[in-house]
Amino acid sequence: NFQKHTDEYFSHRATPPRNSRPAITETETGQLRVTYANGNGQLQELSSSANRSNWNKRELKIPATAPPSAGSVVAYSFKGQDRHLLYRGKQGHLHELSLPESGTGDDIWKHTDLTSLLQLPVSCSDPSVVTVGDVPHIVFVDQRAHPHELWFDDRWRHHPLPITPRPAGGVVISSTPGALHVTYKTMFGVPCEQILSLAEASQGRRFWRHRLTQRIPCNGQPIGLYIDERWRVVFQPSMTWPLGEPFIFHWNGPQRKGYQEYSGSRKGLIQAWDARQRFQHLELIGSPTSPAVGTPITLHNRQTNQHYITYRDQAGHIYEAGRTSIDQPETSTAGETWKLTDLTHLAKAPSAAGDITGLASAHNDQRHYIYQSHNGDIHQLHFNGHWNHQNLSQAASVTQAR
């Protein structure tokens, strides 16, 4: 049995979900840019006017060396200079496109094949990016289920993350004031985070340590959330463990102090946080009525210091959880509540065919969620006192026809 379980562990191959999530960014003048891959993998952009009343559509001008996209597009910037897009090609290479912020739709983007440049293993997952202190950090999973980190500090660098525990699919990177966090579902089915101290990283060291969320398995892609100096892992609960013994993380040892089985709903999302005990607190977010699917996202409105968790359900409806809080002891679960709102129903919008992306505007209190419908059109849900729906693909067509 030991050899059987050892072979099962080391023969595991990651199977990330196939998706085509758009990317959204906001310029200093308030213009919105939505970048996505169409059905053929060509990169296209929908851009608004500064007052967001009009939309235009264009196909990005990229070199012939840049292949079509095989999944989602990630947009980021650093040092306030260039725009950067990152995506995975159909051969598993990671491709970066860059253009000066002052560039126009007629300019050609600069292309870099990061996989060839750094001699990286082929990626099986879409990349995830976070920028900290003008340094972009990129993570991905190769075909052998090994996670990797890239970062740029005057030149591109690469470092493999520990392969134990191994990811079941993709990975997501986020940050807190003192650390980088990479979250994923393990091949055992439990949420996991790997943590890197930024102080250690600044000294050239890459000592990642991991922490598992036990007691309940998960579906989909876990993500991280940082609120009020408390780090949380947010994930979809699963009804069953994906593997048999010994890959089940129930605590059956003699020291069960503080351990409780999770007995709440397994619809929607759960958040887990550390309370200086062996086992993390688990708390259902809101009162969901249908199971969540895909990868959720988080938004932070810095003007109001309001946090949101947003996801889609099995029917393609987009739900937003808004948080309210009161002062409570650190270990209390009564210190905050999450209210779930069905945005698709309120805005009378079509259902989403894939994962959503979002943005909390730095210019006003508006929130914007972008997604693709089943016919391939790009849609927006935005809040300006009440929820509105707009088909951006159709809006851009009307503008171009004028």
PDB file of N, CA and C in Angstrom, residues 299-335:
ATOM      1  N   LEU A 299     -12.793  42.357  -4.338  1.00  0.00           N
ATOM      2  CA  LEU A 299     -12.612  43.775  -4.630  1.00  0.00           C
ATOM      3  C   LEU A 299     -12.514  44.544  -3.323  1.00  0.00           C
ATOM      4  N   HIS A 300     -11.755  45.640  -3.355  1.00  0.00           N
ATOM      5  CA  HIS A 300     -11.632  46.512  -2.197  1.00  0.00           C
ATOM      6  C   HIS A 300     -11.862  47.945  -2.647  1.00  0.00           C
ATOM      7  N   ASN A 301     -12.948  48.549  -2.179  1.00  0.00           N
ATOM      8  CA  ASN A 301     -13.209  49.966  -2.432  1.00  0.00           C
ATOM      9  C   ASN A 301     -12.428  50.775  -1.391  1.00  0.00           C
ATOM     10  N   ARG A 302     -11.310  51.358  -1.813  1.00  0.00           N
ATOM     11  CA  ARG A 302     -10.432  52.054  -0.874  1.00  0.00           C
ATOM     12  C   ARG A 302     -11.064  53.341  -0.339  1.00  0.00           C
ATOM     13  N   GLN A 303     -11.988  53.920  -1.093  1.00  0.00           N
ATOM     14  CA  GLN A 303     -12.621  55.152  -0.624  1.00  0.00           C
ATOM     15  C   GLN A 303     -13.537  54.890   0.560  1.00  0.00           C
ATOM     16  N   THR A 304     -14.213  53.742   0.553  1.00  0.00           N
ATOM     17  CA  THR A 304     -15.141  53.408   1.642  1.00  0.00           C
ATOM     18  C   THR A 304     -14.592  52.295   2.544  1.00  0.00           C
ATOM     19  N   ASN A 305     -13.426  51.724   2.172  1.00  0.00           N
ATOM     20  CA  ASN A 305     -12.821  50.598   2.882  1.00  0.00           C
ATOM     21  C   ASN A 305     -13.785  49.421   2.972  1.00  0.00           C
ATOM     22  N   GLN A 306     -14.550  49.213   1.898  1.00  0.00           N
ATOM     23  CA  GLN A 306     -15.501  48.112   1.835  1.00  0.00           C
ATOM     24  C   GLN A 306     -14.914  46.976   1.004  1.00  0.00           C
ATOM     25  N   HIS A 307     -15.093  45.742   1.499  1.00  0.00           N
ATOM     26  CA  HIS A 307     -14.583  44.564   0.807  1.00  0.00           C
ATOM     27  C   HIS A 307     -15.742  43.756   0.224  1.00  0.00           C
ATOM     28  N   TYR A 308     -15.463  43.141  -0.936  1.00  0.00           N
ATOM     29  CA  TYR A 308     -16.468  42.336  -1.619  1.00  0.00           C
ATOM     30  C   TYR A 308     -15.833  41.036  -2.113  1.00  0.00           C
ATOM     31  N   ILE A 309     -16.614  39.951  -2.048  1.00  0.00           N
ATOM     32  CA  ILE A 309     -16.250  38.676  -2.651  1.00  0.00           C
ATOM     33  C   ILE A 309     -17.333  38.356  -3.678  1.00  0.00           C
ATOM     34  N   THR A 310     -16.913  38.041  -4.901  1.00  0.00           N
ATOM     35  CA  THR A 310     -17.873  37.867  -5.982  1.00  0.00           C
ATOM     36  C   THR A 310     -17.587  36.555  -6.716  1.00  0.00           C
ATOM     37  N   TYR A 311     -18.648  35.836  -7.068  1.00  0.00           N
ATOM     38  CA  TYR A 311     -18.506  34.552  -7.736  1.00  0.00           C
ATOM     39  C   TYR A 311     -19.732  34.290  -8.596  1.00  0.00           C
ATOM     40  N   ARG A 312     -19.664  33.238  -9.413  1.00  0.00           N
ATOM     41  CA  ARG A 312     -20.831  32.804 -10.186  1.00  0.00           C
ATOM     42  C   ARG A 312     -21.312  31.447  -9.670  1.00  0.00           C
ATOM     43  N   ASP A 313     -22.592  31.183  -9.867  1.00  0.00           N
ATOM     44  CA  ASP A 313     -23.135  29.900  -9.423  1.00  0.00           C
ATOM     45  C   ASP A 313     -23.321  28.981 -10.629  1.00  0.00           C
ATOM     46  N   GLN A 314     -23.916  27.823 -10.407  1.00  0.00           N
ATOM     47  CA  GLN A 314     -24.064  26.831 -11.468  1.00  0.00           C
ATOM     48  C   GLN A 314     -24.931  27.321 -12.618  1.00  0.00           C
ATOM     49  N   ALA A 315     -25.835  28.248 -12.351  1.00  0.00           N
ATOM     50  CA  ALA A 315     -26.697  28.784 -13.397  1.00  0.00           C
ATOM     51  C   ALA A 315     -26.058  29.966 -14.123  1.00  0.00           C
ATOM     52  N   GLY A 316     -24.851  30.355 -13.730  1.00  0.00           N
ATOM     53  CA  GLY A 316     -24.196  31.491 -14.365  1.00  0.00           C
ATOM     54  C   GLY A 316     -24.586  32.828 -13.781  1.00  0.00           C
ATOM     55  N   HIS A 317     -25.311  32.829 -12.666  1.00  0.00           N
ATOM     56  CA  HIS A 317     -25.650  34.088 -12.004  1.00  0.00           C
ATOM     57  C   HIS A 317     -24.439  34.589 -11.209  1.00  0.00           C
ATOM     58  N   ILE A 318     -24.257  35.888 -11.181  1.00  0.00           N
ATOM     59  CA  ILE A 318     -23.135  36.496 -10.480  1.00  0.00           C
ATOM     60  C   ILE A 318     -23.624  37.005  -9.124  1.00  0.00           C
ATOM     61  N   TYR A 319     -22.975  36.525  -8.067  1.00  0.00           N
ATOM     62  CA  TYR A 319     -23.319  36.910  -6.700  1.00  0.00           C
ATOM     63  C   TYR A 319     -22.190  37.736  -6.105  1.00  0.00           C
ATOM     64  N   GLU A 320     -22.573  38.804  -5.415  1.00  0.00           N
ATOM     65  CA  GLU A 320     -21.611  39.632  -4.696  1.00  0.00           C
ATOM     66  C   GLU A 320     -21.918  39.578  -3.212  1.00  0.00           C
ATOM     67  N   ALA A 321     -20.882  39.309  -2.416  1.00  0.00           N
ATOM     68  CA  ALA A 321     -21.007  39.317  -0.957  1.00  0.00           C
ATOM     69  C   ALA A 321     -20.355  40.582  -0.427  1.00  0.00           C
ATOM     70  N   GLY A 322     -21.145  41.449   0.205  1.00  0.00           N
ATOM     71  CA  GLY A 322     -20.631  42.663   0.825  1.00  0.00           C
ATOM     72  C   GLY A 322     -20.502  42.483   2.316  1.00  0.00           C
ATOM     73  N   ARG A 323     -19.445  43.020   2.891  1.00  0.00           N
ATOM     74  CA  ARG A 323     -19.118  42.765   4.293  1.00  0.00           C
ATOM     75  C   ARG A 323     -19.463  43.953   5.172  1.00  0.00           C
ATOM     76  N   THR A 324     -20.033  43.662   6.323  1.00  0.00           N
ATOM     77  CA  THR A 324     -20.199  44.646   7.392  1.00  0.00           C
ATOM     78  C   THR A 324     -19.567  44.060   8.641  1.00  0.00           C
ATOM     79  N   SER A 325     -19.014  44.902   9.506  1.00  0.00           N
ATOM     80  CA  SER A 325     -18.312  44.370  10.671  1.00  0.00           C
ATOM     81  C   SER A 325     -18.536  45.249  11.880  1.00  0.00           C
ATOM     82  N   ILE A 326     -18.348  44.637  13.059  1.00  0.00           N
ATOM     83  CA  ILE A 326     -18.340  45.358  14.330  1.00  0.00           C
ATOM     84  C   ILE A 326     -17.151  44.850  15.121  1.00  0.00           C
ATOM     85  N   ASP A 327     -16.709  45.599  16.085  1.00  0.00           N
ATOM     86  CA  ASP A 327     -15.553  45.185  16.879  1.00  0.00           C
ATOM     87  C   ASP A 327     -15.906  43.976  17.735  1.00  0.00           C
ATOM     88  N   GLN A 328     -15.125  42.907  17.549  1.00  0.00           N
ATOM     89  CA  GLN A 328     -15.320  41.674  18.304  1.00  0.00           C
ATOM     90  C   GLN A 328     -13.951  41.082  18.602  1.00  0.00           C
ATOM     91  N   PRO A 329     -13.856  40.182  19.581  1.00  0.00           N
ATOM     92  CA  PRO A 329     -12.576  39.502  19.821  1.00  0.00           C
ATOM     93  C   PRO A 329     -12.094  38.775  18.577  1.00  0.00           C
ATOM     94  N   GLU A 330     -10.792  38.564  18.513  1.00  0.00           N
ATOM     95  CA  GLU A 330     -10.182  37.980  17.316  1.00  0.00           C
ATOM     96  C   GLU A 330     -10.767  36.629  16.944  1.00  0.00           C
ATOM     97  N   THR A 331     -11.120  35.823  17.936  1.00  0.00           N
ATOM     98  CA  THR A 331     -11.605  34.474  17.647  1.00  0.00           C
ATOM     99  C   THR A 331     -13.107  34.425  17.429  1.00  0.00           C
ATOM    100  N   SER A 332     -13.780  35.550  17.476  1.00  0.00           N
ATOM    101  CA  SER A 332     -15.224  35.548  17.313  1.00  0.00           C
ATOM    102  C   SER A 332     -15.595  35.497  15.847  1.00  0.00           C
ATOM    103  N   THR A 333     -16.634  34.710  15.511  1.00  0.00           N
ATOM    104  CA  THR A 333     -17.164  34.708  14.163  1.00  0.00           C
ATOM    105  C   THR A 333     -18.382  35.621  14.046  1.00  0.00           C
ATOM    106  N   ALA A 334     -18.746  36.279  15.144  1.00  0.00           N
ATOM    107  CA  ALA A 334     -19.914  37.160  15.119  1.00  0.00           C
ATOM    108  C   ALA A 334     -19.525  38.603  14.818  1.00  0.00           C
ATOM    109  N   GLY A 335     -18.230  38.835  14.553  1.00  0.00           N
ATOM    110  CA  GLY A 335     -17.769  40.197  14.351  1.00  0.00           C
ATOM    111  C   GLY A 335     -18.007  40.748  12.969  1.00  0.00           C
TER     112      GLY A 335
END
